[in-house]
Amino acid sequence: MRVLVAEGGGMRTIFGAGVLDAFEQEGFDGFDLYIGVSAGANILSSFVTGQASRNLMVMANSAIDTSYMSTRRFLMGGDYIDIDALWKMNERVNKLDVGKGLRNLSENNSKFWIMATDVDSGIATTIEPEIDDWGRCLQASGALPFFVKNPIELRGQRFLDGGVVAPIPIQQAIEAGASEIIVLRSRPSDYRKRAGFEQKFIAALLSKYPALAKLIPRRTDTYNKSIELIHSPPKGVIIHEIAPETALKSSRTCTDTNSILSDHLSGFKAGQDFLVNGQCEKLPTHRPA
């Protein structure tokens, strides 16, 4: 089974968007399973629907029009990021063809999993989007704790950012039966997350969701263990890692379109290198020891 995995990271996923543009341009597809978390699920959505180039337009538009972010609303007890407004804004710019996406998945006998965190159980949940709730699934996966104060209600459950439990869903891909995984990173291959005060602060704010609050301090270990798994996969699994050579110019909430365009181009070139060379020093392939 061949699986395509996309890490989240807000605007940093523009690198992965560039990779997907290269893949779509060359007709490289045919994955059995796609797994995306947070913004990674967004860029995979456009790829699954055959609209990979949509990602650059959507992310550039989000950088130019920041009306969905409001410090005033946040200080008054609301969300800093209105993810529903963000979704509707970008749908007006370039609508996601969910009908085509579902047809593509059906015709190729493939699946698309969007990762989200169930706030009541603290369990990483795989959601398969349907025609009438695809956007809501993406919102559930990308609702960052602290920036979004209220969980997203979907199919009788309440969700927040999938990256809390599955920041890079490699384990989920392996458990699904993957023999070959291509993982799109938004950080350099040697990046490791470090614990900070903000984790304790966010955990305190989420005290009304005990199961979720317990997970926040573990995010660093969860993230770093995912990277260890990428670099040392189990027997029978090959993992191709496509990651930036150095830290991207774009931050999670970048509003500089020049940085976004530059990082997209870097991703596009990395995607081309992977397709031409199969693998190279800059794009390592990890095999079982």
Coordinates of N, CA, C and O in Angstrom, one line a residue, residues 113-202:
W113 N -8.0 10.4 4.6 CA -8.2 10.5 6.0 C -7.8 11.9 6.5 O -6.6 12.3 6.3
I114 N -8.7 12.6 7.2 CA -8.3 13.9 7.8 C -8.2 13.6 9.3 O -9.2 13.1 9.9
M115 N -7.1 14.0 9.9 CA -6.9 13.7 11.3 C -7.4 14.9 12.2 O -7.1 16.0 11.9
A116 N -8.1 14.5 13.2 CA -8.6 15.5 14.2 C -8.5 14.9 15.6 O -8.4 13.7 15.7
T117 N -8.5 15.7 16.6 CA -8.4 15.3 18.0 C -9.8 15.4 18.7 O -10.3 16.5 18.7
D118 N -10.3 14.3 19.1 CA -11.6 14.3 19.9 C -11.3 14.9 21.3 O -10.5 14.3 22.0
V119 N -11.9 16.1 21.6 CA -11.6 16.8 22.8 C -12.1 16.0 24.1 O -11.5 16.2 25.2
D120 N -13.1 15.2 23.9 CA -13.7 14.5 25.1 C -12.9 13.2 25.4 O -12.9 12.9 26.6
S121 N -12.3 12.6 24.4 CA -11.6 11.4 24.7 C -10.1 11.5 24.6 O -9.3 10.7 25.1
G122 N -9.7 12.6 23.9 CA -8.2 12.8 23.6 C -7.7 11.8 22.6 O -6.5 11.6 22.5
I123 N -8.5 11.2 21.8 CA -8.1 10.2 20.8 C -8.0 10.8 19.4 O -8.8 11.7 19.0
A124 N -6.9 10.4 18.7 CA -6.7 10.8 17.3 C -7.8 10.1 16.5 O -7.9 8.9 16.5
T125 N -8.5 10.9 15.8 CA -9.6 10.4 15.0 C -9.4 10.6 13.5 O -9.1 11.7 13.1
T126 N -9.6 9.6 12.7 CA -9.6 9.7 11.3 C -11.0 9.9 10.7 O -11.9 9.2 11.0
I127 N -11.1 11.0 10.0 CA -12.4 11.4 9.4 C -12.3 11.3 7.9 O -11.4 11.9 7.3
E128 N -13.2 10.6 7.3 CA -13.3 10.5 5.8 C -14.4 11.5 5.4 O -15.6 11.4 5.7
P129 N -14.0 12.6 4.7 CA -15.0 13.7 4.4 C -16.0 13.2 3.4 O -15.8 12.3 2.5
E130 N -17.2 13.8 3.5 CA -18.3 13.5 2.6 C -18.7 14.8 1.9 O -18.1 15.9 2.2
I131 N -19.5 14.7 0.9 CA -19.8 15.8 0.0 C -20.3 17.0 0.7 O -20.1 18.2 0.3
D132 N -21.1 16.8 1.8 CA -21.7 17.9 2.5 C -21.0 18.4 3.7 O -21.4 19.4 4.3
D133 N -19.9 17.8 4.0 CA -19.1 18.2 5.2 C -17.6 18.3 5.1 O -16.9 18.3 6.1
W134 N -17.1 18.2 3.9 CA -15.7 18.2 3.6 C -15.0 19.4 4.3 O -14.0 19.3 5.0
G135 N -15.6 20.6 4.1 CA -15.1 21.8 4.7 C -15.1 21.8 6.2 O -14.1 22.2 6.9
R136 N -16.1 21.2 6.8 CA -16.3 21.1 8.2 C -15.2 20.2 8.8 O -14.7 20.4 9.9
C137 N -14.9 19.1 8.0 CA -13.9 18.2 8.5 C -12.5 18.9 8.5 O -11.7 18.7 9.4
L138 N -12.2 19.7 7.5 CA -11.0 20.5 7.5 C -10.9 21.5 8.7 O -9.8 21.7 9.3
Q139 N -12.0 22.1 9.0 CA -12.1 23.0 10.1 C -11.8 22.2 11.4 O -11.1 22.7 12.3
A140 N -12.4 21.1 11.5 CA -12.2 20.2 12.8 C -10.7 19.9 12.9 O -10.2 19.9 14.0
S141 N -10.0 19.6 11.8 CA -8.6 19.2 11.9 C -7.7 20.4 12.2 O -6.6 20.2 12.8
G142 N -8.1 21.6 11.7 CA -7.2 22.8 11.8 C -7.6 23.7 12.9 O -6.9 24.8 13.0
A143 N -8.5 23.4 13.8 CA -8.9 24.3 14.9 C -7.9 24.3 16.0 O -7.9 23.5 16.9
L144 N -6.9 25.2 15.9 CA -5.8 25.2 16.9 C -6.3 25.6 18.3 O -6.9 26.7 18.5
P145 N -5.9 24.8 19.3 CA -6.2 25.2 20.7 C -5.6 26.6 21.0 O -4.5 26.9 20.5
F146 N -6.3 27.4 21.7 CA -5.9 28.7 22.1 C -6.4 29.7 21.0 O -7.1 30.7 21.3
F147 N -6.0 29.5 19.8 CA -6.5 30.4 18.7 C -7.9 30.2 18.4 O -8.6 31.2 18.1
V148 N -8.4 29.0 18.6 CA -9.8 28.7 18.4 C -10.3 28.1 19.8 O -9.8 27.1 20.2
K149 N -11.2 28.8 20.5 CA -11.5 28.4 21.8 C -12.6 27.4 21.9 O -12.6 26.6 22.9
N150 N -13.5 27.3 20.9 CA -14.5 26.3 21.0 C -14.3 25.2 20.0 O -14.0 25.5 18.8
P151 N -14.5 24.0 20.5 CA -14.3 22.8 19.6 C -15.3 22.9 18.4 O -16.4 23.5 18.5
I152 N -14.9 22.2 17.3 CA -15.8 22.1 16.2 C -16.7 20.8 16.3 O -16.2 19.7 16.6
E153 N -18.0 21.0 16.3 CA -18.9 19.9 16.4 C -19.1 19.3 15.0 O -19.5 20.0 14.1
L154 N -19.0 18.0 15.0 CA -19.1 17.3 13.7 C -19.4 15.8 14.0 O -18.8 15.1 14.7
R155 N -20.5 15.4 13.3 CA -21.0 14.0 13.4 C -21.1 13.5 14.9 O -20.7 12.4 15.2
G156 N -21.6 14.4 15.7 CA -21.9 14.0 17.1 C -20.6 14.0 18.0 O -20.7 13.6 19.2
Q157 N -19.5 14.5 17.5 CA -18.3 14.6 18.3 C -17.8 16.0 18.3 O -18.2 16.8 17.5
R158 N -16.9 16.3 19.2 CA -16.2 17.7 19.3 C -14.7 17.5 19.0 O -14.1 16.7 19.7
F159 N -14.2 18.4 18.1 CA -12.9 18.2 17.7 C -12.1 19.5 17.8 O -12.6 20.6 17.7
L160 N -10.7 19.4 17.9 CA -9.8 20.4 17.8 C -8.6 19.9 17.0 O -8.6 18.7 16.6
D161 N -7.6 20.7 16.7 CA -6.5 20.4 15.9 C -6.0 19.0 16.0 O -5.6 18.5 17.0
G162 N -5.9 18.3 14.8 CA -5.4 16.9 14.8 C -3.9 16.8 15.1 O -3.5 15.8 15.5
G163 N -3.2 17.9 15.1 CA -1.8 17.9 15.4 C -1.5 17.7 16.8 O -0.3 17.5 17.2
V164 N -2.5 17.9 17.7 CA -2.2 17.6 19.1 C -1.8 16.2 19.4 O -0.9 15.9 20.2
V165 N -2.5 15.2 18.7 CA -2.2 13.8 18.9 C -1.4 13.2 17.8 O -0.6 12.3 18.0
A166 N -1.7 13.7 16.6 CA -1.0 13.1 15.4 C -0.4 14.2 14.5 O -0.9 14.5 13.4
P167 N 0.7 14.9 15.0 CA 1.3 16.0 14.3 C 1.8 15.6 12.9 O 1.7 16.3 11.9
I168 N 2.4 14.4 12.8 CA 2.8 13.8 11.5 C 2.3 12.3 11.6 O 2.9 11.5 12.2
P169 N 1.2 12.1 10.9 CA 0.5 10.8 11.1 C 1.1 9.6 10.4 O 0.5 8.9 9.6
I170 N 2.4 9.4 10.7 CA 3.1 8.2 10.2 C 2.6 6.9 10.8 O 2.4 5.9 10.1
Q171 N 2.4 6.9 12.1 CA 2.0 5.7 12.8 C 0.6 5.2 12.2 O 0.4 4.0 12.0
Q172 N -0.3 6.2 11.9 CA -1.6 5.8 11.4 C -1.4 5.2 10.0 O -2.1 4.3 9.6
A173 N -0.5 5.7 9.2 CA -0.2 5.1 7.9 C 0.3 3.7 8.0 O -0.1 2.8 7.2
I174 N 1.2 3.5 8.9 CA 1.8 2.2 9.1 C 0.7 1.2 9.6 O 0.6 0.0 9.1
E175 N -0.1 1.6 10.6 CA -1.2 0.8 11.1 C -2.2 0.4 10.0 O -2.9 -0.6 10.1
A176 N -2.3 1.3 9.0 CA -3.3 1.1 7.9 C -2.7 0.0 6.9 O -3.5 -0.4 6.0
G177 N -1.4 -0.3 7.0 CA -0.8 -1.3 6.2 C 0.1 -0.8 5.1 O 0.4 -1.5 4.1
A178 N 0.6 0.5 5.3 CA 1.5 1.1 4.3 C 2.8 0.3 4.2 O 3.4 -0.1 5.2
S179 N 3.2 0.1 2.9 CA 4.5 -0.5 2.7 C 5.5 0.6 2.1 O 6.7 0.5 2.2
E180 N 4.9 1.7 1.6 CA 5.7 2.8 1.1 C 5.0 4.1 1.4 O 3.8 4.2 1.2
I181 N 5.7 5.0 2.0 CA 5.1 6.3 2.5 C 5.9 7.5 1.9 O 7.1 7.5 2.0
I182 N 5.2 8.4 1.4 CA 5.8 9.7 1.0 C 5.3 10.7 2.0 O 4.1 10.9 2.1
V183 N 6.2 11.4 2.8 CA 5.7 12.3 3.8 C 6.2 13.7 3.4 O 7.4 13.9 3.1
L184 N 5.3 14.6 3.4 CA 5.6 16.0 3.0 C 5.7 16.8 4.4 O 4.8 16.9 5.1
R185 N 6.9 17.3 4.6 CA 7.2 18.0 5.9 C 7.1 19.5 5.7 O 7.2 20.1 4.6
S186 N 6.8 20.2 6.8 CA 6.8 21.7 6.7 C 8.0 22.2 7.6 O 8.1 23.4 7.7
R187 N 8.8 21.3 8.1 CA 10.0 21.7 8.8 C 11.2 20.9 8.2 O 11.0 19.8 7.6
P188 N 12.4 21.4 8.4 CA 13.6 20.6 7.9 C 13.7 19.2 8.6 O 13.1 19.0 9.7
S189 N 14.3 18.3 7.9 CA 14.4 16.9 8.4 C 15.0 16.8 9.8 O 14.6 15.9 10.6
D190 N 15.9 17.7 10.1 CA 16.6 17.6 11.4 C 15.9 18.4 12.5 O 16.4 18.5 13.6
Y191 N 14.8 19.0 12.2 CA 14.1 19.8 13.2 C 13.5 18.9 14.3 O 12.9 17.9 14.0
R192 N 13.6 19.4 15.6 CA 13.0 18.7 16.7 C 12.3 19.8 17.5 O 12.8 20.9 17.8
K193 N 11.1 19.4 18.0 CA 10.4 20.4 18.8 C 10.9 20.4 20.2 O 11.3 19.4 20.8
R194 N 10.9 21.6 20.8 CA 11.3 21.7 22.2 C 10.1 22.2 23.1 O 9.3 23.0 22.6
A195 N 10.1 21.6 24.3 CA 9.0 22.0 25.2 C 9.2 23.5 25.6 O 10.3 23.9 25.8
G196 N 8.0 24.2 25.8 CA 8.1 25.6 26.2 C 7.0 25.9 27.2 O 6.0 25.1 27.4
F197 N 7.0 27.1 27.8 CA 6.0 27.5 28.7 C 4.6 27.5 28.1 O 3.6 27.3 28.8
E198 N 4.5 27.8 26.8 CA 3.2 28.0 26.2 C 2.4 26.7 26.3 O 1.2 26.8 26.3
Q199 N 3.1 25.5 26.3 CA 2.3 24.3 26.4 C 1.5 24.2 27.7 O 0.4 23.8 27.8
K200 N 2.2 24.6 28.8 CA 1.5 24.6 30.1 C 0.4 25.6 30.2 O -0.6 25.4 30.8
F201 N 0.7 26.7 29.5 CA -0.3 27.8 29.5 C -1.6 27.4 28.7 O -2.7 27.6 29.2
I202 N -1.4 26.8 27.6 CA -2.5 26.3 26.8 C -3.3 25.2 27.5 O -4.5 25.1 27.5

